[in-house]
């Protein structure tokens, strides 16, 4: 290897081709045993990596292009395409190419929403690395998700570990490739442990999954709340109401204020909410900020608050305030400062109670 690229001699290529197609046949045989039709193809056009800074990479290759139309035709006909880690140039010369980069290019060129890297001992274990602040950890100890900026922070924190252990260099390449895939249109990449039975459905259908997800900042969306969201929103708010962090709201109250609410939708489900109330004196209140605890690591709360600040600005509200009992530090980190109850709009002061004793914070 040189710079995490396998150096390949011409003499080794027959053995590499034999191994690549043997693995492909094993996969195809396993699919056939489950009545799934697959096909192995030569859809990858490549070129020699060549000599870089005096170093000769032999028959290691780089991907020039994928035969996307042919791949789509195979998929449309119900076949599963299998890609050996071999590419061919225009005259049929074979090159050894990176399986990781090949997977990324297939995902990007086909416009995939998800890219999975199923590895032996996949997933990033908290016990093995220094973990960036705010990253969620699953019950089995894996880092559940990193956004593309947290990937840089993770690599910076663990540079020494990665440099000491040569097996970690592949992890570095995998993280960078996952970043590149996300930057080129793939919403999420997942690094999972192929030794775990059922790892794919677990990663897809459970909240924190069973591996490590890397995602883009535009993963998920903020939208206005609709009638059918109300039961879910009540469920998200319930734990915060029980802890005394939010005021209790009935279904009828939320329905009456539905136009004030926004929600955060992810994979077709609602996982957070917030609302903006505008009073007669043109002051605005941000309220009912609640995020499903399984998604609290993704920075959704600040996105909701920012969205409502922008809405209040467009409405030309003269001031924005919040009321809180236990989240003052969090709101201060978003730019809010302490204020007095006397500064509140008259209609809001009327429903403030000494029993609840909410503190007032106003945006700078």
mmCIF file of C-alpha atoms in Angstrom:
data_model
loop_
_atom_site.group_PDB
_atom_site.id
_atom_site.type_symbol
_atom_site.label_atom_id
_atom_site.label_comp_id
_atom_site.label_asym_id
_atom_site.label_seq_id
_atom_site.Cartn_x
_atom_site.Cartn_y
_atom_site.Cartn_z
ATOM 1 C CA UNK A 1 0.000 0.000 0.000
ATOM 2 C CA UNK A 2 1.043 3.609 -0.582
ATOM 3 C CA UNK A 3 -1.172 6.442 0.721
ATOM 4 C CA UNK A 4 -3.877 3.863 1.385
ATOM 5 C CA UNK A 5 -3.840 2.665 -2.246
ATOM 6 C CA UNK A 6 -3.053 -0.939 -3.019
ATOM 7 C CA UNK A 7 0.026 -1.121 -5.263
ATOM 8 C CA UNK A 8 -0.530 -3.720 -7.958
ATOM 9 C CA UNK A 9 1.975 -5.345 -10.279
ATOM 10 C CA UNK A 10 1.075 -6.614 -13.736
ATOM 11 C CA UNK A 11 2.035 -10.138 -12.624
ATOM 12 C CA UNK A 12 -0.517 -9.960 -9.798
ATOM 13 C CA UNK A 13 -3.485 -8.949 -11.947
ATOM 14 C CA UNK A 14 -4.517 -12.515 -12.973
ATOM 15 C CA UNK A 15 -4.722 -13.459 -9.278
ATOM 16 C CA UNK A 16 -6.603 -10.246 -8.406
ATOM 17 C CA UNK A 17 -9.130 -10.875 -11.178
ATOM 18 C CA UNK A 18 -9.546 -14.468 -10.006
ATOM 19 C CA UNK A 19 -10.182 -13.323 -6.411
ATOM 20 C CA UNK A 20 -12.533 -10.489 -7.443
ATOM 21 C CA UNK A 21 -14.711 -12.712 -9.632
ATOM 22 C CA UNK A 22 -14.646 -15.520 -7.060
ATOM 23 C CA UNK A 23 -16.064 -13.151 -4.437
ATOM 24 C CA UNK A 24 -18.631 -11.891 -6.964
ATOM 25 C CA UNK A 25 -19.697 -15.484 -7.676
ATOM 26 C CA UNK A 26 -20.070 -16.200 -3.953
ATOM 27 C CA UNK A 27 -22.398 -13.200 -3.642
ATOM 28 C CA UNK A 28 -24.366 -14.213 -6.748
ATOM 29 C CA UNK A 29 -24.705 -17.809 -5.488
ATOM 30 C CA UNK A 30 -26.031 -16.588 -2.125
ATOM 31 C CA UNK A 31 -28.586 -14.375 -3.870
ATOM 32 C CA UNK A 32 -29.612 -17.230 -6.167
ATOM 33 C CA UNK A 33 -30.214 -19.418 -3.109
ATOM 34 C CA UNK A 34 -32.862 -16.870 -2.092
ATOM 35 C CA UNK A 35 -34.499 -16.722 -5.554
ATOM 36 C CA UNK A 36 -32.895 -13.357 -6.354
ATOM 37 C CA UNK A 37 -31.467 -12.913 -9.843
ATOM 38 C CA UNK A 38 -28.105 -11.147 -10.110
ATOM 39 C CA UNK A 39 -25.611 -10.383 -12.839
ATOM 40 C CA UNK A 40 -21.874 -9.648 -12.808
ATOM 41 C CA UNK A 41 -20.880 -7.001 -15.326
ATOM 42 C CA UNK A 42 -18.050 -4.877 -16.716
ATOM 43 C CA UNK A 43 -19.745 -1.510 -16.230
ATOM 44 C CA UNK A 44 -16.638 0.272 -14.945
ATOM 45 C CA UNK A 45 -14.344 2.180 -17.329
ATOM 46 C CA UNK A 46 -10.990 2.979 -15.738
ATOM 47 C CA UNK A 47 -7.461 4.211 -16.378
ATOM 48 C CA UNK A 48 -4.080 3.591 -14.802
ATOM 49 C CA UNK A 49 -3.279 5.607 -11.696
ATOM 50 C CA UNK A 50 0.241 5.827 -13.139
ATOM 51 C CA UNK A 51 3.300 7.435 -11.539
ATOM 52 C CA UNK A 52 2.657 10.130 -8.905
ATOM 53 C CA UNK A 53 5.597 12.056 -7.399
ATOM 54 C CA UNK A 54 7.905 9.372 -8.720
ATOM 55 C CA UNK A 55 5.938 6.480 -7.244
ATOM 56 C CA UNK A 56 4.659 3.853 -9.700
ATOM 57 C CA UNK A 57 1.264 2.414 -8.745
ATOM 58 C CA UNK A 58 1.535 -0.334 -11.361
ATOM 59 C CA UNK A 59 -1.868 -1.615 -12.499
ATOM 60 C CA UNK A 60 -3.815 0.169 -9.749
ATOM 61 C CA UNK A 61 -6.577 2.071 -11.511
ATOM 62 C CA UNK A 62 -8.911 5.024 -11.134
ATOM 63 C CA UNK A 63 -12.538 5.165 -12.251
ATOM 64 C CA UNK A 64 -13.109 7.100 -15.454
ATOM 65 C CA UNK A 65 -16.852 6.526 -15.798
ATOM 66 C CA UNK A 66 -19.636 4.102 -15.113
ATOM 67 C CA UNK A 67 -21.978 2.777 -17.775
ATOM 68 C CA UNK A 68 -24.943 4.265 -15.927
ATOM 69 C CA UNK A 69 -27.553 3.589 -18.631
ATOM 70 C CA UNK A 70 -26.578 -0.079 -18.768
ATOM 71 C CA UNK A 71 -26.686 -0.369 -14.964
ATOM 72 C CA UNK A 72 -30.144 1.240 -14.863
ATOM 73 C CA UNK A 73 -31.364 -1.104 -17.596
ATOM 74 C CA UNK A 74 -30.220 -4.092 -15.513
ATOM 75 C CA UNK A 75 -31.992 -2.712 -12.434
ATOM 76 C CA UNK A 76 -35.171 -1.953 -14.384
ATOM 77 C CA UNK A 77 -35.255 -5.555 -15.564
ATOM 78 C CA UNK A 78 -35.207 -6.842 -11.976
ATOM 79 C CA UNK A 79 -31.558 -7.924 -11.785
ATOM 80 C CA UNK A 80 -29.141 -7.024 -8.988
ATOM 81 C CA UNK A 81 -25.831 -5.849 -10.497
ATOM 82 C CA UNK A 82 -22.624 -7.060 -8.844
ATOM 83 C CA UNK A 83 -19.435 -5.056 -9.356
ATOM 84 C CA UNK A 84 -16.032 -6.768 -9.136
ATOM 85 C CA UNK A 85 -13.240 -4.379 -8.058
ATOM 86 C CA UNK A 86 -11.907 -4.407 -11.622
ATOM 87 C CA UNK A 87 -12.174 -1.696 -14.261
ATOM 88 C CA UNK A 88 -11.243 -1.821 -17.926
ATOM 89 C CA UNK A 89 -9.861 0.828 -20.257
ATOM 90 C CA UNK A 90 -11.017 1.419 -23.845
ATOM 91 C CA UNK A 91 -8.868 -1.426 -25.219
ATOM 92 C CA UNK A 92 -9.821 -3.924 -22.515
ATOM 93 C CA UNK A 93 -6.807 -3.559 -20.216
ATOM 94 C CA UNK A 94 -7.847 -4.434 -16.609
ATOM 95 C CA UNK A 95 -7.016 -2.316 -13.550
ATOM 96 C CA UNK A 96 -7.418 -2.984 -9.860
ATOM 97 C CA UNK A 97 -9.679 -0.296 -8.369
ATOM 98 C CA UNK A 98 -10.749 0.567 -4.820
ATOM 99 C CA UNK A 99 -13.977 -1.149 -3.784
ATOM 100 C CA UNK A 100 -14.740 1.753 -1.423
ATOM 101 C CA UNK A 101 -14.393 4.351 -4.195
ATOM 102 C CA UNK A 102 -16.340 2.123 -6.575
ATOM 103 C CA UNK A 103 -19.234 1.902 -4.087
ATOM 104 C CA UNK A 104 -19.207 5.693 -3.713
ATOM 105 C CA UNK A 105 -19.239 6.275 -7.471
ATOM 106 C CA UNK A 106 -22.088 3.803 -8.005
ATOM 107 C CA UNK A 107 -24.144 5.541 -5.290
ATOM 108 C CA UNK A 108 -23.432 9.042 -6.628
ATOM 109 C CA UNK A 109 -24.027 8.199 -10.291
ATOM 110 C CA UNK A 110 -27.284 6.359 -9.592
ATOM 111 C CA UNK A 111 -28.561 9.128 -7.293
ATOM 112 C CA UNK A 112 -28.801 6.818 -4.293
ATOM 113 C CA UNK A 113 -30.290 8.127 -1.055
ATOM 114 C CA UNK A 114 -28.257 5.748 1.128
ATOM 115 C CA UNK A 115 -24.854 4.105 0.795
ATOM 116 C CA UNK A 116 -23.925 1.207 3.083
ATOM 117 C CA UNK A 117 -20.398 -0.002 3.820
ATOM 118 C CA UNK A 118 -20.833 -3.452 5.347
ATOM 119 C CA UNK A 119 -17.528 -4.391 6.946
ATOM 120 C CA UNK A 120 -16.048 -6.835 9.371
ATOM 121 C CA UNK A 121 -16.281 -5.063 12.756
ATOM 122 C CA UNK A 122 -17.896 -2.033 11.108
ATOM 123 C CA UNK A 123 -19.180 0.936 13.077
ATOM 124 C CA UNK A 124 -17.186 3.283 15.295
ATOM 125 C CA UNK A 125 -17.007 2.160 18.929
ATOM 126 C CA UNK A 126 -17.005 4.844 21.613
ATOM 127 C CA UNK A 127 -14.558 2.759 23.630
ATOM 128 C CA UNK A 128 -11.952 2.936 20.832
ATOM 129 C CA UNK A 129 -11.954 6.667 20.065
ATOM 130 C CA UNK A 130 -12.266 10.184 21.422
ATOM 131 C CA UNK A 131 -15.811 11.313 20.698
ATOM 132 C CA UNK A 132 -16.763 14.858 19.568
ATOM 133 C CA UNK A 133 -19.140 16.649 21.903
ATOM 134 C CA UNK A 134 -22.822 16.173 21.124
ATOM 135 C CA UNK A 135 -22.465 12.885 19.211
ATOM 136 C CA UNK A 136 -25.083 10.278 20.165
ATOM 137 C CA UNK A 137 -23.972 6.790 21.190
ATOM 138 C CA UNK A 138 -26.174 3.721 20.672
ATOM 139 C CA UNK A 139 -26.942 1.191 23.405
ATOM 140 C CA UNK A 140 -24.319 -1.144 21.927
ATOM 141 C CA UNK A 141 -21.604 1.535 22.169
ATOM 142 C CA UNK A 142 -21.333 2.729 18.532
ATOM 143 C CA UNK A 143 -21.282 6.362 17.521
ATOM 144 C CA UNK A 144 -24.772 6.519 16.065
ATOM 145 C CA UNK A 145 -24.353 9.467 13.693
ATOM 146 C CA UNK A 146 -21.899 12.140 12.574
ATOM 147 C CA UNK A 147 -22.638 15.032 10.269
ATOM 148 C CA UNK A 148 -20.023 15.753 7.612
ATOM 149 C CA UNK A 149 -18.423 18.470 9.777
ATOM 150 C CA UNK A 150 -18.217 16.204 12.831
ATOM 151 C CA UNK A 151 -16.282 13.730 10.669
ATOM 152 C CA UNK A 152 -13.466 16.303 10.419
ATOM 153 C CA UNK A 153 -13.606 16.848 14.175
ATOM 154 C CA UNK A 154 -13.525 13.082 14.794
ATOM 155 C CA UNK A 155 -10.470 12.648 12.555
ATOM 156 C CA UNK A 156 -8.674 15.590 14.234
ATOM 157 C CA UNK A 157 -9.358 14.149 17.707
ATOM 158 C CA UNK A 158 -8.144 10.675 16.718
ATOM 159 C CA UNK A 159 -5.227 11.415 14.375
ATOM 160 C CA UNK A 160 -2.706 9.774 16.720
ATOM 161 C CA UNK A 161 -4.812 6.604 17.032
ATOM 162 C CA UNK A 162 -5.272 6.398 13.270
ATOM 163 C CA UNK A 163 -1.559 6.963 12.572
ATOM 164 C CA UNK A 164 -0.439 4.380 15.166
ATOM 165 C CA UNK A 165 -2.649 1.602 13.894
ATOM 166 C CA UNK A 166 -2.294 0.753 10.211
ATOM 167 C CA UNK A 167 -5.684 -0.978 10.209
ATOM 168 C CA UNK A 168 -7.259 2.393 11.038
ATOM 169 C CA UNK A 169 -5.946 3.943 7.806
ATOM 170 C CA UNK A 170 -8.744 2.165 5.943
ATOM 171 C CA UNK A 171 -11.168 3.790 8.382
ATOM 172 C CA UNK A 172 -9.758 7.221 7.488
ATOM 173 C CA UNK A 173 -10.291 6.486 3.796
ATOM 174 C CA UNK A 174 -13.802 5.229 4.533
ATOM 175 C CA UNK A 175 -14.750 8.390 6.445
ATOM 176 C CA UNK A 176 -13.373 10.666 3.728
ATOM 177 C CA UNK A 177 -15.169 8.666 1.050
ATOM 178 C CA UNK A 178 -18.403 8.858 3.055
ATOM 179 C CA UNK A 179 -17.979 12.643 3.254
ATOM 180 C CA UNK A 180 -17.405 12.868 -0.492
ATOM 181 C CA UNK A 181 -20.509 10.777 -1.191
ATOM 182 C CA UNK A 182 -22.625 13.088 0.991
ATOM 183 C CA UNK A 183 -21.138 16.178 -0.649
ATOM 184 C CA UNK A 184 -22.052 14.747 -4.049
ATOM 185 C CA UNK A 185 -25.720 14.079 -3.440
ATOM 186 C CA UNK A 186 -25.987 10.949 -1.265
ATOM 187 C CA UNK A 187 -27.996 11.951 1.826
ATOM 188 C CA UNK A 188 -26.552 9.320 4.152
ATOM 189 C CA UNK A 189 -23.765 6.788 4.337
ATOM 190 C CA UNK A 190 -23.777 3.985 6.887
ATOM 191 C CA UNK A 191 -20.818 1.993 8.241
ATOM 192 C CA UNK A 192 -22.152 -1.279 9.677
ATOM 193 C CA UNK A 193 -20.812 -4.583 11.003
ATOM 194 C CA UNK A 194 -21.450 -7.366 8.511
ATOM 195 C CA UNK A 195 -21.031 -9.994 11.250
ATOM 196 C CA UNK A 196 -24.311 -8.921 12.893
ATOM 197 C CA UNK A 197 -27.329 -10.835 11.642
ATOM 198 C CA UNK A 198 -30.022 -8.446 10.400
ATOM 199 C CA UNK A 199 -27.729 -5.414 10.548
ATOM 200 C CA UNK A 200 -29.285 -3.669 7.524
ATOM 201 C CA UNK A 201 -32.941 -3.616 8.671
ATOM 202 C CA UNK A 202 -31.770 -2.683 12.181
ATOM 203 C CA UNK A 203 -29.785 0.259 10.808
ATOM 204 C CA UNK A 204 -32.648 1.385 8.568
ATOM 205 C CA UNK A 205 -35.654 0.968 10.847
ATOM 206 C CA UNK A 206 -34.438 1.691 14.388
ATOM 207 C CA UNK A 207 -33.926 5.226 15.704
ATOM 208 C CA UNK A 208 -30.197 4.985 16.445
ATOM 209 C CA UNK A 209 -29.473 1.994 14.230
ATOM 210 C CA UNK A 210 -26.685 -0.497 14.799
ATOM 211 C CA UNK A 211 -23.769 1.202 13.023
ATOM 212 C CA UNK A 212 -22.515 4.715 12.314
ATOM 213 C CA UNK A 213 -24.410 7.062 9.987
ATOM 214 C CA UNK A 214 -22.740 10.023 8.269
ATOM 215 C CA UNK A 215 -25.197 12.579 6.969
ATOM 216 C CA UNK A 216 -25.452 15.946 5.247
ATOM 217 C CA UNK A 217 -26.722 19.151 6.812
ATOM 218 C CA UNK A 218 -29.781 19.117 4.528
ATOM 219 C CA UNK A 219 -30.795 15.689 5.815
ATOM 220 C CA UNK A 220 -34.374 16.180 6.994
ATOM 221 C CA UNK A 221 -36.555 19.245 6.508
ATOM 222 C CA UNK A 222 -38.519 21.848 8.436
ATOM 223 C CA UNK A 223 -42.124 22.331 7.325
ATOM 224 C CA UNK A 224 -45.429 23.743 8.676
ATOM 225 C CA UNK A 225 -47.383 21.425 10.950
ATOM 226 C CA UNK A 226 -50.507 19.770 9.520
ATOM 227 C CA UNK A 227 -53.502 18.216 11.265
ATOM 228 C CA UNK A 228 -52.169 14.651 11.075
ATOM 229 C CA UNK A 229 -48.945 15.692 12.866
ATOM 230 C CA UNK A 230 -50.732 16.632 16.102
ATOM 231 C CA UNK A 231 -50.716 13.169 17.803
ATOM 232 C CA UNK A 232 -47.012 12.759 17.045
ATOM 233 C CA UNK A 233 -46.214 16.273 18.271
ATOM 234 C CA UNK A 234 -48.089 15.581 21.527
ATOM 235 C CA UNK A 235 -46.008 12.435 21.936
ATOM 236 C CA UNK A 236 -42.755 14.346 21.393
ATOM 237 C CA UNK A 237 -43.786 17.028 23.895
ATOM 238 C CA UNK A 238 -45.056 14.644 26.593
ATOM 239 C CA UNK A 239 -41.686 13.825 28.259
ATOM 240 C CA UNK A 240 -40.817 17.553 28.414
ATOM 241 C CA UNK A 241 -44.220 18.355 29.944
ATOM 242 C CA UNK A 242 -43.744 15.619 32.564
ATOM 243 C CA UNK A 243 -40.326 17.064 33.465
ATOM 244 C CA UNK A 244 -41.818 20.544 33.807
ATOM 245 C CA UNK A 245 -39.830 21.926 30.869
ATOM 246 C CA UNK A 246 -42.883 22.715 28.718
ATOM 247 C CA UNK A 247 -46.401 23.930 29.460
ATOM 248 C CA UNK A 248 -49.103 21.312 29.070
ATOM 249 C CA UNK A 249 -51.072 21.734 25.846
ATOM 250 C CA UNK A 250 -54.183 19.849 24.824
ATOM 251 C CA UNK A 251 -54.884 18.556 21.352
ATOM 252 C CA UNK A 252 -57.541 21.287 20.911
ATOM 253 C CA UNK A 253 -55.106 24.022 21.972
ATOM 254 C CA UNK A 254 -52.478 22.839 19.486
ATOM 255 C CA UNK A 255 -55.099 22.545 16.748
ATOM 256 C CA UNK A 256 -56.210 26.133 17.413
ATOM 257 C CA UNK A 257 -52.579 27.342 17.139
ATOM 258 C CA UNK A 258 -51.598 24.987 14.317
ATOM 259 C CA UNK A 259 -50.482 27.807 12.003
ATOM 260 C CA UNK A 260 -47.908 28.863 14.612
ATOM 261 C CA UNK A 261 -46.177 25.450 14.638
ATOM 262 C CA UNK A 262 -43.372 23.994 12.560
ATOM 263 C CA UNK A 263 -42.097 20.405 12.646
ATOM 264 C CA UNK A 264 -38.899 18.638 11.632
ATOM 265 C CA UNK A 265 -39.498 15.696 9.313
ATOM 266 C CA UNK A 266 -36.949 12.942 8.853
ATOM 267 C CA UNK A 267 -37.412 9.779 6.768
ATOM 268 C CA UNK A 268 -41.151 10.470 6.580
ATOM 269 C CA UNK A 269 -41.569 10.829 10.357
ATOM 270 C CA UNK A 270 -41.900 13.912 12.583
ATOM 271 C CA UNK A 271 -39.218 14.088 15.287
ATOM 272 C CA UNK A 272 -39.309 17.690 16.577
ATOM 273 C CA UNK A 273 -41.550 20.741 16.862
ATOM 274 C CA UNK A 274 -41.580 24.420 17.837
ATOM 275 C CA UNK A 275 -43.912 27.382 17.472
ATOM 276 C CA UNK A 276 -43.935 31.166 17.107
ATOM 277 C CA UNK A 277 -46.681 33.244 18.741
ATOM 278 C CA UNK A 278 -47.012 36.902 17.680
ATOM 279 C CA UNK A 279 -48.769 39.215 20.148
ATOM 280 C CA UNK A 280 -50.777 42.409 19.649
ATOM 281 C CA UNK A 281 -47.816 44.655 20.544
ATOM 282 C CA UNK A 282 -45.790 42.897 17.811
ATOM 283 C CA UNK A 283 -43.576 40.966 20.215
ATOM 284 C CA UNK A 284 -42.934 37.333 19.230
ATOM 285 C CA UNK A 285 -42.516 34.303 21.486
ATOM 286 C CA UNK A 286 -40.686 31.124 20.497
ATOM 287 C CA UNK A 287 -42.270 28.258 22.421
ATOM 288 C CA UNK A 288 -42.852 24.482 22.570
ATOM 289 C CA UNK A 289 -39.363 23.605 21.330
ATOM 290 C CA UNK A 290 -39.155 19.814 21.682
ATOM 291 C CA UNK A 291 -36.910 17.255 19.975
ATOM 292 C CA UNK A 292 -37.258 13.478 20.200
ATOM 293 C CA UNK A 293 -34.366 12.437 22.477
ATOM 294 C CA UNK A 294 -33.226 9.830 19.935
ATOM 295 C CA UNK A 295 -32.489 12.675 17.498
ATOM 296 C CA UNK A 296 -31.205 15.283 19.959
ATOM 297 C CA UNK A 297 -27.607 14.831 18.738
ATOM 298 C CA UNK A 298 -28.395 16.128 15.232
ATOM 299 C CA UNK A 299 -28.652 19.852 15.994
ATOM 300 C CA UNK A 300 -32.362 19.982 15.140
ATOM 301 C CA UNK A 301 -33.307 22.305 18.030
ATOM 302 C CA UNK A 302 -31.086 25.215 16.896
ATOM 303 C CA UNK A 303 -32.379 24.774 13.324
ATOM 304 C CA UNK A 304 -35.969 25.151 14.520
ATOM 305 C CA UNK A 305 -35.143 28.252 16.577
ATOM 306 C CA UNK A 306 -33.223 29.818 13.668
ATOM 307 C CA UNK A 307 -36.148 29.132 11.349
ATOM 308 C CA UNK A 308 -38.575 30.865 13.721
ATOM 309 C CA UNK A 309 -36.231 33.842 14.205
ATOM 310 C CA UNK A 310 -36.183 34.242 10.422
ATOM 311 C CA UNK A 311 -39.979 34.033 10.342
ATOM 312 C CA UNK A 312 -40.291 36.694 13.073
ATOM 313 C CA UNK A 313 -37.858 38.918 11.154
ATOM 314 C CA UNK A 314 -39.952 38.649 7.983
ATOM 315 C CA UNK A 315 -43.045 39.557 10.023
ATOM 316 C CA UNK A 316 -41.125 42.638 11.263
ATOM 317 C CA UNK A 317 -41.622 41.661 14.916
ATOM 318 C CA UNK A 318 -40.005 44.250 17.182
ATOM 319 C CA UNK A 319 -38.657 41.681 19.671
ATOM 320 C CA UNK A 320 -38.355 37.928 20.232
ATOM 321 C CA UNK A 321 -38.499 36.273 23.646
ATOM 322 C CA UNK A 322 -38.715 32.799 25.169
ATOM 323 C CA UNK A 323 -39.987 31.486 28.511
ATOM 324 C CA UNK A 324 -38.090 28.656 30.191
ATOM 325 C CA UNK A 325 -37.682 26.893 33.508
ATOM 326 C CA UNK A 326 -34.779 24.498 32.832
ATOM 327 C CA UNK A 327 -33.242 25.358 29.458
ATOM 328 C CA UNK A 328 -31.770 28.808 30.112
ATOM 329 C CA UNK A 329 -28.191 27.752 29.313
ATOM 330 C CA UNK A 330 -29.249 26.314 25.975
ATOM 331 C CA UNK A 331 -31.120 29.457 24.941
ATOM 332 C CA UNK A 332 -28.241 31.661 26.127
ATOM 333 C CA UNK A 333 -25.965 29.690 23.788
ATOM 334 C CA UNK A 334 -28.332 30.688 20.951
ATOM 335 C CA UNK A 335 -28.053 34.397 21.755
ATOM 336 C CA UNK A 336 -30.847 35.027 24.289
ATOM 337 C CA UNK A 337 -30.306 37.170 27.396
ATOM 338 C CA UNK A 338 -32.252 37.425 30.694
ATOM 339 C CA UNK A 339 -35.154 39.860 30.814
ATOM 340 C CA UNK A 340 -38.048 40.622 33.177
ATOM 341 C CA UNK A 341 -41.632 39.402 33.319
ATOM 342 C CA UNK A 342 -42.688 43.058 33.139
ATOM 343 C CA UNK A 343 -41.285 43.243 29.585
ATOM 344 C CA UNK A 344 -43.790 40.661 28.315
ATOM 345 C CA UNK A 345 -46.865 41.556 26.245
ATOM 346 C CA UNK A 346 -49.905 42.128 28.446
ATOM 347 C CA UNK A 347 -51.749 39.011 27.214
ATOM 348 C CA UNK A 348 -48.671 36.860 27.952
ATOM 349 C CA UNK A 349 -48.229 38.345 31.442
ATOM 350 C CA UNK A 350 -51.802 37.341 32.281
ATOM 351 C CA UNK A 351 -51.030 33.628 31.859
ATOM 352 C CA UNK A 352 -47.646 33.742 33.630
ATOM 353 C CA UNK A 353 -47.888 32.166 37.084
ATOM 354 C CA UNK A 354 -45.641 32.310 40.123
ATOM 355 C CA UNK A 355 -46.192 28.569 40.529
ATOM 356 C CA UNK A 356 -44.548 27.765 37.202
ATOM 357 C CA UNK A 357 -42.148 30.718 37.558
ATOM 358 C CA UNK A 358 -40.806 30.666 33.991
ATOM 359 C CA UNK A 359 -37.794 32.907 33.343
ATOM 360 C CA UNK A 360 -37.865 35.394 30.466
ATOM 361 C CA UNK A 361 -35.024 35.499 27.927
ATOM 362 C CA UNK A 362 -34.908 37.870 24.987
ATOM 363 C CA UNK A 363 -32.888 37.678 21.781
ATOM 364 C CA UNK A 364 -29.998 40.162 21.769
#
